[in-house]
Amino acid sequence: MEKDIRQPLLHADAELRPSSPPRWRSPRQIATHLIVLLSITCFAFYSLNFRPFARTEQIPSGWLERCAWRDLSPHIDLLDVAPITRDEFLQRQSILAAALDDAGVDAFITEPSASSSYYANISTSFELSERPFLVIIDKDAQFSYLAPKFEVGRIAGLEMVYKDKKVIEWPEEKSPYDVLAKATGYKKIMLDEHARFMIATGLQAAGIEAIPTSQTIQSLRAVKTEEELRILRGINGFTLQLVRSLQKCIKIGMTQESVVTAASRLFGRAGVGKSFWAIVLFGDQAAYPHGGSSGKTISRGEFVLIDIGSKLHDYGSDVTRTILPDGSKVTKELMDVWYTVQAAQAAAIELMNVNETCSDVDAAARKIITDKGYGEFFTHRLGHGLGLEMHEHPYLNGANGEKLRTGEVVTNEPGIYVTSEQAKKLSLDVGFGIRLEDPILVSNQDGPGGIVMTGSRAKSPYEP
Ligand SMILES: *[C@@H]1O[C@H](CO)[C@@H](O)[C@H](O)[C@H]1NC(C)=O
Ligand SMILES: *[C@@H]1O[C@H](CO)[C@@H](O)[C@H](O)[C@H]1NC(C)=O
């Protein structure tokens, strides 16, 4: 869609080129020609690189990416973090086994999911079909799986982690659940929360009682180890640096799509582009927390909301900043709203200690926003757990009486969203959406509050 930026230069060149025969006669004329040529080149250069872009089509494709990369590339070593080791996978299996024993169940059963990824390195890239492939860890830490007989070869090729394995094959002419019951003798199992209903009913029909994942076992995955925290710090820290590098280069007139494209390429250049996602919203489009229509360009006086992430070793990043391009200003009222969101985030971080209740943390952020009169415009929960899943336990919302545990990583993302329609009633010119989000590590002592996994919080719309 963007025009080739070299076009005008070529035209200028062509006009300058004398028609044959060449009529250079004196050194003076040659010098004049050179000066004219130089002036035009300088002007073209100036208009491409230094003048704030007035129209979208003047922004060369790839310019934003190149500009941001200069700032971002020194931070690439943030991603230099080791993946989860075999020992840690085996450790997870034995911790799970002990918890199953305590709970009085024979085994934990999951389909390919974040849980199978967590316990045995079997990711969801093995897609679910109507034929069950079940990953099993029992109370003696025995790893096994139930697989369709004709798929056994393909499944054996996965990079699973186990001490030793038992394979339970089910032929097409038999019920997989009857085969499982007969092979294991299980009476009662705990089923992963993402397992499908047909798995639960199939097991029950074969005489195996299936119970939902307990909170204790859920929290094994919610509480992060040092290895996991290093990965989460790496990818979230890098993601924030990427947003900062974009802020330095975004110009009035750019489209939302050009920002998304640049961001995607920046993650790609850093080697973590595969799971990239982004929500980029300008001005009143951000009044809808998850989107607006495409094609909009940034105008002066509009915030840019960037909610963005990717994955490193299967662990996700999730960072939001609401920024202003350098030189762009919003009204004092809008700046005040920005600082209200910042204060709400701070109030909740202070509470993100062990044993604080999820609903209380949500309420702490909400109170700051409500006191400023924007309570009804903070329309979503405060945050969610982050790890192998982009949204996982625990959830910071008003209905969750669960207590935080040391080592959980939870996003803290207050926002205020006012549509242009609603703005009129508040005597504001135009709608807007402002959100600030950092993943926070729940701290182990009372008092200091959570630890910011991106490295630092936003200081202003110009210092994200
Ligand atoms: C886990 O699987 C990935 C591929 O999905 C592989 O690169 C990695 O080495 C595996 N980890 C272990 C500890 O085997
Ligand atoms: C958190 O609560 C649990 C159970 O109520 C208690 O055993 C533990 O000591 C508490 N932790 C802290 C740091 O207060």
PDB file of N, CA and C and ligand atoms in Angstrom, residues 83-87 89 120-123 125 158-161 314, ligand 1:
ATOM      1  N   PRO A  83      16.387 -22.388  28.270  1.00  0.00           N
ATOM      2  CA  PRO A  83      15.058 -23.001  28.391  1.00  0.00           C
ATOM      3  C   PRO A  83      14.971 -23.891  29.638  1.00  0.00           C
ATOM      4  N   ILE A  84      13.787 -24.372  29.900  1.00  0.00           N
ATOM      5  CA  ILE A  84      13.565 -25.238  31.065  1.00  0.00           C
ATOM      6  C   ILE A  84      14.353 -26.549  30.879  1.00  0.00           C
ATOM      7  N   THR A  85      15.042 -26.947  31.933  1.00  0.00           N
ATOM      8  CA  THR A  85      15.888 -28.143  31.837  1.00  0.00           C
ATOM      9  C   THR A  85      15.080 -29.415  32.081  1.00  0.00           C
ATOM     10  N   ARG A  86      15.675 -30.517  31.672  1.00  0.00           N
ATOM     11  CA  ARG A  86      15.083 -31.833  31.908  1.00  0.00           C
ATOM     12  C   ARG A  86      14.871 -32.071  33.408  1.00  0.00           C
ATOM     13  N   ASP A  87      15.861 -31.677  34.204  1.00  0.00           N
ATOM     14  CA  ASP A  87      15.741 -31.858  35.657  1.00  0.00           C
ATOM     15  C   ASP A  87      14.523 -31.146  36.218  1.00  0.00           C
ATOM     16  N   PHE A  89      11.757 -30.409  34.605  1.00  0.00           N
ATOM     17  CA  PHE A  89      10.549 -31.150  34.219  1.00  0.00           C
ATOM     18  C   PHE A  89      10.325 -32.342  35.160  1.00  0.00           C
ATOM     19  N   ALA A 120       5.480 -32.294  30.919  1.00  0.00           N
ATOM     20  CA  ALA A 120       6.195 -33.283  30.102  1.00  0.00           C
ATOM     21  C   ALA A 120       6.700 -32.738  28.775  1.00  0.00           C
ATOM     22  N   ASN A 121       6.626 -31.403  28.592  1.00  0.00           N
ATOM     23  CA  ASN A 121       7.135 -30.785  27.363  1.00  0.00           C
ATOM     24  C   ASN A 121       6.352 -31.217  26.120  1.00  0.00           C
ATOM     25  N   ILE A 122       5.069 -31.529  26.303  1.00  0.00           N
ATOM     26  CA  ILE A 122       4.219 -31.858  25.148  1.00  0.00           C
ATOM     27  C   ILE A 122       3.311 -30.666  24.907  1.00  0.00           C
ATOM     28  N   SER A 123       3.615 -29.906  23.870  1.00  0.00           N
ATOM     29  CA  SER A 123       2.886 -28.647  23.682  1.00  0.00           C
ATOM     30  C   SER A 123       1.602 -28.893  22.900  1.00  0.00           C
ATOM     31  N   SER A 125       1.070 -28.018  20.101  1.00  0.00           N
ATOM     32  CA  SER A 125       1.299 -28.189  18.662  1.00  0.00           C
ATOM     33  C   SER A 125       0.843 -29.588  18.212  1.00  0.00           C
ATOM     34  N   LEU A 158       7.707 -36.998  19.581  1.00  0.00           N
ATOM     35  CA  LEU A 158       7.643 -35.721  20.321  1.00  0.00           C
ATOM     36  C   LEU A 158       8.794 -35.662  21.316  1.00  0.00           C
ATOM     37  N   GLU A 159       9.237 -34.427  21.624  1.00  0.00           N
ATOM     38  CA  GLU A 159      10.357 -34.298  22.572  1.00  0.00           C
ATOM     39  C   GLU A 159       9.836 -34.275  24.009  1.00  0.00           C
ATOM     40  N   MET A 160       9.230 -35.378  24.403  1.00  0.00           N
ATOM     41  CA  MET A 160       8.649 -35.499  25.738  1.00  0.00           C
ATOM     42  C   MET A 160       9.759 -35.686  26.771  1.00  0.00           C
ATOM     43  N   VAL A 161       9.459 -35.322  27.999  1.00  0.00           N
ATOM     44  CA  VAL A 161      10.448 -35.518  29.064  1.00  0.00           C
ATOM     45  C   VAL A 161       9.855 -36.463  30.114  1.00  0.00           C
ATOM     46  N   ASP A 314       8.234 -20.799  25.129  1.00  0.00           N
ATOM     47  CA  ASP A 314       6.814 -21.054  25.424  1.00  0.00           C
ATOM     48  C   ASP A 314       6.205 -20.151  26.501  1.00  0.00           C
TER      49      ASP A 314
HETATM   50  C1  LIG B   1      11.165 -29.483  24.848  1.00  0.00           C
HETATM   51  O1  LIG B   1      10.686 -29.413  23.502  1.00  0.00           O
HETATM   52  C2  LIG B   1      11.352 -28.499  22.683  1.00  0.00           C
HETATM   53  C3  LIG B   1      10.704 -28.537  21.318  1.00  0.00           C
HETATM   54  O2  LIG B   1       9.356 -28.280  21.422  1.00  0.00           O
HETATM   55  C4  LIG B   1      12.823 -28.841  22.578  1.00  0.00           C
HETATM   56  O3  LIG B   1      13.482 -27.872  21.831  1.00  0.00           O
HETATM   57  C5  LIG B   1      13.426 -28.930  23.970  1.00  0.00           C
HETATM   58  O4  LIG B   1      14.745 -29.389  23.870  1.00  0.00           O
HETATM   59  C6  LIG B   1      12.635 -29.878  24.845  1.00  0.00           C
HETATM   60  N1  LIG B   1      13.146 -29.824  26.210  1.00  0.00           N
HETATM   61  C7  LIG B   1      13.701 -30.854  26.814  1.00  0.00           C
HETATM   62  C8  LIG B   1      14.230 -30.621  28.178  1.00  0.00           C
HETATM   63  O5  LIG B   1      13.778 -31.955  26.289  1.00  0.00           O
END
